[in-house]
Structure formats: C-alpha cells, structure tokens
CSV table of C-alpha atoms in Angstrom, one decimal:
chain,number,residue,atom,x,y,z
A,1,UNK,CA,0.1,-0.4,-0.2
A,2,UNK,CA,1.1,3.7,-1.0
A,3,UNK,CA,2.8,4.7,2.5
A,4,UNK,CA,1.4,8.4,1.6
A,5,UNK,CA,-1.7,7.6,3.4
A,6,UNK,CA,-0.7,6.3,7.0
A,7,UNK,CA,2.1,8.9,6.8
A,8,UNK,CA,-0.2,12.2,6.3
A,9,UNK,CA,-3.1,10.2,9.0
A,10,UNK,CA,0.2,10.2,11.4
A,11,UNK,CA,0.9,13.9,10.4
A,12,UNK,CA,-2.7,14.6,11.3
A,13,UNK,CA,-2.8,13.4,14.2
A,14,UNK,CA,0.4,14.7,15.9
A,15,UNK,CA,-0.6,17.9,14.1
A,16,UNK,CA,-3.9,18.0,15.9
A,17,UNK,CA,-2.6,16.4,19.5
A,18,UNK,CA,1.0,16.5,20.8
A,19,UNK,CA,2.2,19.5,18.5
A,20,UNK,CA,-0.8,22.2,20.1
A,21,UNK,CA,-0.2,20.7,23.4
A,22,UNK,CA,3.6,21.5,23.4
A,23,UNK,CA,2.9,24.6,21.7
A,24,UNK,CA,0.5,25.9,24.2
A,25,UNK,CA,3.4,25.5,27.1
A,26,UNK,CA,5.9,27.1,25.2
A,27,UNK,CA,6.8,30.7,26.8
A,28,UNK,CA,8.9,32.2,24.2
A,29,UNK,CA,5.1,32.5,22.6
A,30,UNK,CA,4.4,35.5,25.1
A,31,UNK,CA,7.5,37.1,23.8
A,32,UNK,CA,6.8,36.9,20.2
A,33,UNK,CA,2.7,36.9,20.0
A,34,UNK,CA,2.2,37.4,16.0
A,35,UNK,CA,5.0,35.2,15.2
A,36,UNK,CA,3.3,32.2,17.6
A,37,UNK,CA,-0.3,33.4,16.4
A,38,UNK,CA,1.1,33.0,12.4
A,39,UNK,CA,2.8,29.3,13.6
A,40,UNK,CA,-0.4,28.3,15.6
A,41,UNK,CA,-2.7,28.9,12.1
A,42,UNK,CA,0.4,26.8,10.1
A,43,UNK,CA,-0.3,24.2,12.3
A,44,UNK,CA,-4.0,24.1,12.3
A,45,UNK,CA,-4.3,24.6,8.0
A,46,UNK,CA,-1.3,21.8,8.2
A,47,UNK,CA,-3.7,19.5,10.3
A,48,UNK,CA,-6.5,19.6,7.9
A,49,UNK,CA,-4.7,19.6,4.9
A,50,UNK,CA,-2.8,16.9,6.3
A,51,UNK,CA,-5.8,14.8,7.0
A,52,UNK,CA,-7.4,15.3,3.4
A,53,UNK,CA,-4.5,14.3,1.6
A,54,UNK,CA,-4.6,11.4,3.6
A,55,UNK,CA,-7.9,10.8,2.3
A,56,UNK,CA,-7.3,11.6,-1.5
A,57,UNK,CA,-4.1,8.8,-1.0
A,58,UNK,CA,-6.5,6.1,0.0
A,59,UNK,CA,-9.1,7.1,-2.2
A,60,UNK,CA,-6.2,6.5,-5.4
A,61,UNK,CA,-5.3,3.4,-3.6
A,62,UNK,CA,-8.6,2.0,-3.5
A,63,UNK,CA,-10.2,3.7,-7.0
A,64,UNK,CA,-6.9,3.3,-9.1
A,65,UNK,CA,-8.0,6.2,-11.5
A,66,UNK,CA,-7.1,5.5,-14.8
A,67,UNK,CA,-5.9,8.2,-17.5
A,68,UNK,CA,-9.6,9.5,-17.8
A,69,UNK,CA,-9.6,10.0,-14.0
A,70,UNK,CA,-12.1,7.1,-13.6
A,71,UNK,CA,-11.7,4.2,-11.4
A,72,UNK,CA,-10.3,0.8,-13.1
A,73,UNK,CA,-10.9,-1.4,-10.2
A,74,UNK,CA,-13.6,-2.7,-8.2
A,75,UNK,CA,-14.2,-3.3,-4.0
A,76,UNK,CA,-13.8,-7.3,-4.5
A,77,UNK,CA,-10.4,-6.8,-6.6
A,78,UNK,CA,-9.0,-4.5,-3.9
A,79,UNK,CA,-10.0,-6.6,-1.2
A,80,UNK,CA,-8.2,-9.3,-2.8
A,81,UNK,CA,-4.7,-7.4,-3.4
A,82,UNK,CA,-4.9,-5.3,-0.1
A,83,UNK,CA,-6.4,-8.1,2.0
A,84,UNK,CA,-9.6,-7.9,3.6
A,85,UNK,CA,-8.1,-5.9,7.3
A,86,UNK,CA,-6.0,-3.4,5.4
A,87,UNK,CA,-8.6,-2.6,3.3
A,88,UNK,CA,-11.0,-1.9,5.7
A,89,UNK,CA,-8.8,0.1,7.8
A,90,UNK,CA,-8.6,1.8,4.7
A,91,UNK,CA,-12.2,2.4,4.2
A,92,UNK,CA,-12.7,3.3,7.7
A,93,UNK,CA,-9.9,6.1,7.5
A,94,UNK,CA,-11.1,7.6,4.4
A,95,UNK,CA,-14.4,8.2,6.0
A,96,UNK,CA,-12.9,9.3,8.7
A,97,UNK,CA,-11.2,12.1,6.1
A,98,UNK,CA,-14.7,12.7,4.6
A,99,UNK,CA,-16.6,13.3,8.0
A,100,UNK,CA,-13.9,15.4,9.2
A,101,UNK,CA,-14.5,17.5,5.9
A,102,UNK,CA,-17.8,17.5,6.4
A,103,UNK,CA,-17.5,18.8,10.4
A,104,UNK,CA,-15.8,21.4,9.2
A,105,UNK,CA,-17.9,23.3,6.7
A,106,UNK,CA,-20.5,22.5,9.3
A,107,UNK,CA,-18.8,23.6,12.3
A,108,UNK,CA,-17.7,26.9,10.2
A,109,UNK,CA,-21.0,27.8,9.2
A,110,UNK,CA,-22.4,27.3,12.7
A,111,UNK,CA,-19.9,28.9,14.6
A,112,UNK,CA,-20.1,32.0,12.2
A,113,UNK,CA,-24.3,32.3,12.4
A,114,UNK,CA,-24.1,31.5,16.0
A,115,UNK,CA,-21.6,34.0,17.0
A,116,UNK,CA,-22.7,36.8,15.0
A,117,UNK,CA,-26.7,36.4,16.1
A,118,UNK,CA,-25.2,36.1,19.8
A,119,UNK,CA,-23.6,40.0,18.5
A,120,UNK,CA,-26.5,40.7,17.1
A,121,UNK,CA,-28.7,40.6,20.0
A,122,UNK,CA,-25.9,42.0,22.7
A,123,UNK,CA,-25.4,45.1,20.0
A,124,UNK,CA,-29.2,46.0,19.9
A,125,UNK,CA,-29.2,45.6,23.9
A,126,UNK,CA,-26.2,48.2,24.3
A,127,UNK,CA,-27.3,50.5,21.7
A,128,UNK,CA,-30.8,50.6,23.9
A,129,UNK,CA,-28.7,51.1,27.0
A,130,UNK,CA,-26.3,53.4,25.7
A,131,UNK,CA,-25.3,56.1,28.5
A,132,UNK,CA,-22.8,57.6,26.7
A,133,UNK,CA,-24.1,61.5,27.2
A,134,UNK,CA,-24.6,60.8,30.7
A,135,UNK,CA,-22.8,63.0,33.6
A,136,UNK,CA,-20.5,61.0,34.2
A,137,UNK,CA,-19.2,60.8,30.5
A,138,UNK,CA,-19.8,64.3,29.8
A,139,UNK,CA,-17.8,65.2,33.2
A,140,UNK,CA,-13.8,65.3,31.3
A,141,UNK,CA,-12.4,67.6,29.5
A,142,UNK,CA,-13.3,68.3,25.8
A,143,UNK,CA,-10.0,67.2,24.5
A,144,UNK,CA,-9.8,63.9,27.0
A,145,UNK,CA,-9.4,60.4,25.3
A,146,UNK,CA,-13.4,60.1,26.6
A,147,UNK,CA,-14.5,63.0,24.4
A,148,UNK,CA,-13.0,61.8,21.5
A,149,UNK,CA,-14.2,57.9,22.2
A,150,UNK,CA,-18.1,59.5,22.0
A,151,UNK,CA,-18.0,58.1,18.4
A,152,UNK,CA,-20.6,56.3,16.7
A,153,UNK,CA,-19.7,52.8,17.8
A,154,UNK,CA,-19.0,53.8,21.1
A,155,UNK,CA,-21.8,52.6,23.6
A,156,UNK,CA,-21.5,53.4,27.9
A,157,UNK,CA,-23.5,51.7,30.2
A,158,UNK,CA,-24.7,52.5,33.4
A,159,UNK,CA,-22.8,50.2,35.9
A,160,UNK,CA,-20.4,50.9,38.6
A,161,UNK,CA,-18.0,48.1,37.6
A,162,UNK,CA,-15.1,48.8,35.2
A,163,UNK,CA,-15.8,47.0,31.9
A,164,UNK,CA,-14.4,47.2,28.8
A,165,UNK,CA,-15.1,44.8,25.7
A,166,UNK,CA,-15.7,45.3,21.8
A,167,UNK,CA,-18.4,43.5,19.6
A,168,UNK,CA,-16.3,43.3,15.7
A,169,UNK,CA,-18.1,43.3,12.8
A,170,UNK,CA,-19.5,45.3,10.3
A,171,UNK,CA,-21.5,47.0,12.9
A,172,UNK,CA,-18.9,46.9,15.5
A,173,UNK,CA,-19.5,48.4,19.0
A,174,UNK,CA,-16.6,49.5,22.3
A,175,UNK,CA,-18.5,48.8,25.1
A,176,UNK,CA,-17.3,50.7,28.1
A,177,UNK,CA,-18.9,51.3,31.7
A,178,UNK,CA,-19.5,54.1,33.7
A,179,UNK,CA,-17.2,52.5,36.3
A,180,UNK,CA,-14.7,52.6,33.7
A,181,UNK,CA,-14.7,56.7,33.4
A,182,UNK,CA,-14.8,57.0,36.8
A,183,UNK,CA,-12.2,54.4,37.7
A,184,UNK,CA,-9.4,55.1,35.0
A,185,UNK,CA,-7.7,58.3,34.0
A,186,UNK,CA,-7.2,59.6,30.5
A,187,UNK,CA,-3.6,57.8,29.9
A,188,UNK,CA,-5.6,54.2,31.1
A,189,UNK,CA,-8.7,55.2,28.8
A,190,UNK,CA,-6.4,55.7,25.8
A,191,UNK,CA,-4.6,52.1,26.5
A,192,UNK,CA,-8.3,50.8,26.7
A,193,UNK,CA,-9.9,52.1,23.4
A,194,UNK,CA,-6.2,51.2,21.8
A,195,UNK,CA,-6.6,47.5,22.8
A,196,UNK,CA,-10.2,47.2,21.8
A,197,UNK,CA,-9.5,48.9,18.5
A,198,UNK,CA,-6.8,46.9,17.6
A,199,UNK,CA,-8.8,43.9,18.0
A,200,UNK,CA,-11.8,45.6,15.8
A,201,UNK,CA,-8.8,46.4,13.2
A,202,UNK,CA,-6.7,43.1,13.0
A,203,UNK,CA,-10.1,41.3,13.0
A,204,UNK,CA,-8.8,38.8,15.8
A,205,UNK,CA,-12.7,37.2,16.1
A,206,UNK,CA,-11.9,35.7,12.7
A,207,UNK,CA,-8.9,34.2,13.8
A,208,UNK,CA,-11.1,32.6,16.4
A,209,UNK,CA,-13.5,31.7,14.7
A,210,UNK,CA,-11.4,29.5,12.8
A,211,UNK,CA,-10.0,27.7,15.5
A,212,UNK,CA,-13.0,26.9,17.2
A,213,UNK,CA,-14.1,25.6,13.7
A,214,UNK,CA,-11.6,23.3,13.5
A,215,UNK,CA,-11.6,22.2,17.2
A,216,UNK,CA,-14.9,21.0,16.7
A,217,UNK,CA,-14.5,19.4,13.0
A,218,UNK,CA,-11.8,16.7,14.3
A,219,UNK,CA,-12.9,14.1,16.7
A,220,UNK,CA,-12.5,14.6,20.6
A,221,UNK,CA,-9.8,11.7,21.1
A,222,UNK,CA,-7.5,13.4,18.7
A,223,UNK,CA,-7.8,17.5,19.5
A,224,UNK,CA,-5.9,19.0,22.0
A,225,UNK,CA,-8.4,21.6,23.8
A,226,UNK,CA,-5.4,24.1,25.0
A,227,UNK,CA,-5.1,25.4,21.1
A,228,UNK,CA,-8.2,27.7,21.5
A,229,UNK,CA,-7.0,29.4,25.0
A,230,UNK,CA,-3.5,29.7,23.7
A,231,UNK,CA,-4.4,31.5,20.6
A,232,UNK,CA,-7.0,33.6,22.6
A,233,UNK,CA,-4.3,34.5,24.6
A,234,UNK,CA,-2.1,35.5,22.1
A,235,UNK,CA,-4.8,37.8,20.6
A,236,UNK,CA,-4.9,39.3,23.8
A,237,UNK,CA,-1.2,39.9,23.7
A,238,UNK,CA,-1.0,41.2,20.4
A,239,UNK,CA,-3.9,44.0,21.7
A,240,UNK,CA,-1.8,44.8,24.7
A,241,UNK,CA,1.2,45.4,22.5
A,242,UNK,CA,-0.7,48.2,20.5
A,243,UNK,CA,-2.2,49.5,23.6
A,244,UNK,CA,1.5,50.1,24.7
A,245,UNK,CA,2.4,51.5,21.5
A,246,UNK,CA,0.3,54.1,22.1
A,247,UNK,CA,0.5,55.2,25.9
A,248,UNK,CA,3.5,53.2,26.9
A,249,UNK,CA,3.4,50.0,29.6
A,250,UNK,CA,2.3,51.4,32.9
A,251,UNK,CA,-1.1,52.8,31.8
A,252,UNK,CA,-2.1,49.5,30.2
A,253,UNK,CA,-0.9,47.6,33.2
A,254,UNK,CA,-3.5,49.8,35.3
A,255,UNK,CA,-6.2,49.0,32.9
A,256,UNK,CA,-5.7,45.9,32.4
A,257,UNK,CA,-5.9,45.5,36.9
A,258,UNK,CA,-8.6,47.7,36.8
A,259,UNK,CA,-11.0,45.8,34.6
A,260,UNK,CA,-9.7,42.0,35.3
A,261,UNK,CA,-12.8,41.0,37.1
A,262,UNK,CA,-15.1,42.5,33.9
A,263,UNK,CA,-15.9,39.3,31.7
A,264,UNK,CA,-16.8,39.9,28.1
A,265,UNK,CA,-20.2,38.4,26.5
A,266,UNK,CA,-19.8,35.2,24.2
A,267,UNK,CA,-18.6,36.8,20.9
A,268,UNK,CA,-17.0,39.9,22.2
A,269,UNK,CA,-13.4,40.6,22.9
A,270,UNK,CA,-12.7,42.0,26.6
A,271,UNK,CA,-10.0,43.7,27.9
A,272,UNK,CA,-10.2,41.8,31.4
A,273,UNK,CA,-9.9,38.1,32.5
A,274,UNK,CA,-8.1,35.3,34.2
A,275,UNK,CA,-4.9,36.0,32.2
A,276,UNK,CA,-4.4,39.4,33.6
A,277,UNK,CA,-1.5,38.6,36.1
A,278,UNK,CA,0.4,37.1,33.4
A,279,UNK,CA,-0.3,39.7,30.9
A,280,UNK,CA,0.9,42.4,33.6
A,281,UNK,CA,3.9,40.4,34.5
A,282,UNK,CA,4.8,40.2,30.3
A,283,UNK,CA,4.6,44.0,30.2
A,284,UNK,CA,7.6,44.3,31.9
A,285,UNK,CA,9.5,41.7,30.1
A,286,UNK,CA,12.1,42.0,27.1
A,287,UNK,CA,10.5,41.3,23.7
A,288,UNK,CA,11.8,38.3,21.9
A,289,UNK,CA,15.2,38.7,19.9
A,290,UNK,CA,14.7,38.5,16.2
A,291,UNK,CA,15.8,35.1,15.8
A,292,UNK,CA,12.8,33.6,17.5
A,293,UNK,CA,10.2,35.3,15.5
A,294,UNK,CA,12.2,34.2,12.1
A,295,UNK,CA,12.5,30.8,13.4
A,296,UNK,CA,8.5,30.6,13.9
A,297,UNK,CA,8.0,32.1,10.6
A,298,UNK,CA,10.1,29.4,8.5
A,299,UNK,CA,8.7,27.1,10.7
A,300,UNK,CA,5.0,28.1,9.6
A,301,UNK,CA,6.3,27.7,6.0
A,302,UNK,CA,7.7,24.8,6.2
A,303,UNK,CA,4.9,22.7,8.5
A,304,UNK,CA,2.6,24.0,5.3
A,305,UNK,CA,4.7,22.7,2.4
A,306,UNK,CA,4.1,19.2,2.6
A,307,UNK,CA,1.0,19.1,3.3
A,308,UNK,CA,-0.2,21.7,0.6
A,309,UNK,CA,1.5,20.1,-2.4
A,310,UNK,CA,0.2,16.8,-1.1
A,311,UNK,CA,-3.2,18.0,-1.5
A,312,UNK,CA,-3.1,20.5,-4.0
A,313,UNK,CA,-0.9,18.2,-6.9
A,314,UNK,CA,-3.1,15.1,-6.6
A,315,UNK,CA,-6.0,17.3,-6.9
A,316,UNK,CA,-5.0,19.4,-10.0
A,317,UNK,CA,-3.4,15.6,-11.5
A,318,UNK,CA,-7.2,14.5,-11.6
A,319,UNK,CA,-8.5,17.6,-12.7
A,320,UNK,CA,-6.2,17.6,-15.7
A,321,UNK,CA,-7.3,13.6,-16.3
A,322,UNK,CA,-11.1,14.5,-16.1
A,323,UNK,CA,-10.4,17.3,-18.4
A,324,UNK,CA,-8.5,15.2,-21.5
A,325,UNK,CA,-11.2,12.5,-20.8
C-alpha cells in the first residue's frame, strides 16, 4: 500500500494533539505573539490539509483512477489485493477524512452564524442601554480620550464596575461602563481604547472563529483543548502591545488590573479576564530576539509546504485527467 496515506494520517494526528499541547506550554510565544499566532495558524491549516491528503491517497489506492480519471478497479478486487483487514482500515480512515471535511464545513457555518446572532442581539441591547451622554461621560475635558471616544460605535453602560469590551463585525461596537470612566485616568482610557480598536482593526475574532471550527471538526480523542485558550491569549497579547505603543506599559498595566474582574459576553473580545496577572508581568519583560520570530515564521512555512503540495498536486492531476477525458 502507498505509504503516503499512513504518513499523512500520522501527521494529521500529531498536528492536532501533541504539537498543540507542546506549543501551548511554550513561553517564548508570550514574547513574540504575532509570530506564535502565525505558527498556530500554520499548524491548524497543515492538520486539515494532512487529513485531506491522507484521504486522497487512500482514495487513489482504493479506486486506482486511470488516464481519464475514472476508477479501474472494484472493491472485491481491492480486497483480494490488499487483504480484508487492510482494506477495511483504509475505508474507515477514508470515511473519517470525509467526515472531518463535512464537520469542518458544518462547524464553520454553525460557529459563524451562532456568533453573529449573539453579537447582533447584544448590539441591540447596548444600543438601547447606551448612556454616552450621561454626566459621568461628559465630566471629562473636551479634548480627553473619553470625549474623543464618544463616536458612533462607542456605547456606555450604567454600571459601577470597570468594563471594556468590543463587538467586532461590520456594525462594530466598543462598550465601556461608567465605572471605567470614574476608575481610570486619561492615559488608562487611551490604553483601553487602543486595545479594543486593535481587536476591531485586526479582526481577531475571525482567527478565533477559525480555530473554533477546526477544534469542533476533529474528533475529541485526537484534538487538543489547549489550542483555543492559547490562541485567545495570544490575541490579547497582540492587543496589549498595540496599547503599549499608544501609551506605554504603565497605563496598560493599570487598565488591565482595573478591568481584571470584567467578563466579556460570548462573541465579544474584552480587556479583562483570568490571564491578567500573566499579561501584566509580561509588560515588564523584554521583547523576543529577532531570531525567535524568524524561526517561527520559517517553521510555519515549512509545516505548510508538505501537506499543501500533497493535497494540491493530486487534485490538479485528477482534474487534468478528467478534463482530458
């Protein structure tokens, strides 16, 4: 039997289990979050492509397409050639590959629709409860960050606790509470706005949706539950870096501590969370050396090359055969 099928099946299993687990425990990723996020995406895409590559290799072995792209054998003949156990295993792996593909499409649609419905409902709610013209919001100077923040997509809620999160999408929103205004000074408010605007500008929500769909598509016994948490943390670190460039590390740290107890609703991206301590400690650490991101980028490219060629080339060959036939 062709060795391509088991090789790519094993690669898909490794890229969905041990590799994400090891990568989630690495600490260099906190000092180079952009490169780490690219590596995470490369691992996820390579896992999907490897699964499909295994399925294509098995299909070509079971069907033995001829010059016109049509099968030249039958199941009974392949059972005689491969043996019943190996043929059964090949069919099971091929069926699992097809199932993963169908689950990936279904999960992508379901996650996208579900997330957008939640955001739409929450967007209507914050629009109805908006208090951007309240005395607290108006108490700052006319040239303060708060005044500049009172744009068409910023909403203020009547809550004493410091809260800050954003709702990405076409009709985006940045949601703050009155407690955020009373608890933070102008530098900290600038840091909060820079953090949330970074999420909106970079569309970090789409990255999370992709990883959520991939996580739900693979069977539970092979996927790693650490990938989603690690990617969510890296996204927050990238937004923290944008805020640091706008205000410096101290206002960002103060804003993180003030909003640490706030929890963003599902579908939103918030400033607070359980990783506050790690993120504050990271602000005082030096950035990663240039060689670390460079190695991560090279590793991302290398991980993608083999499965991409394995999937693209057979499809192109079979398409060319069918067109000739």
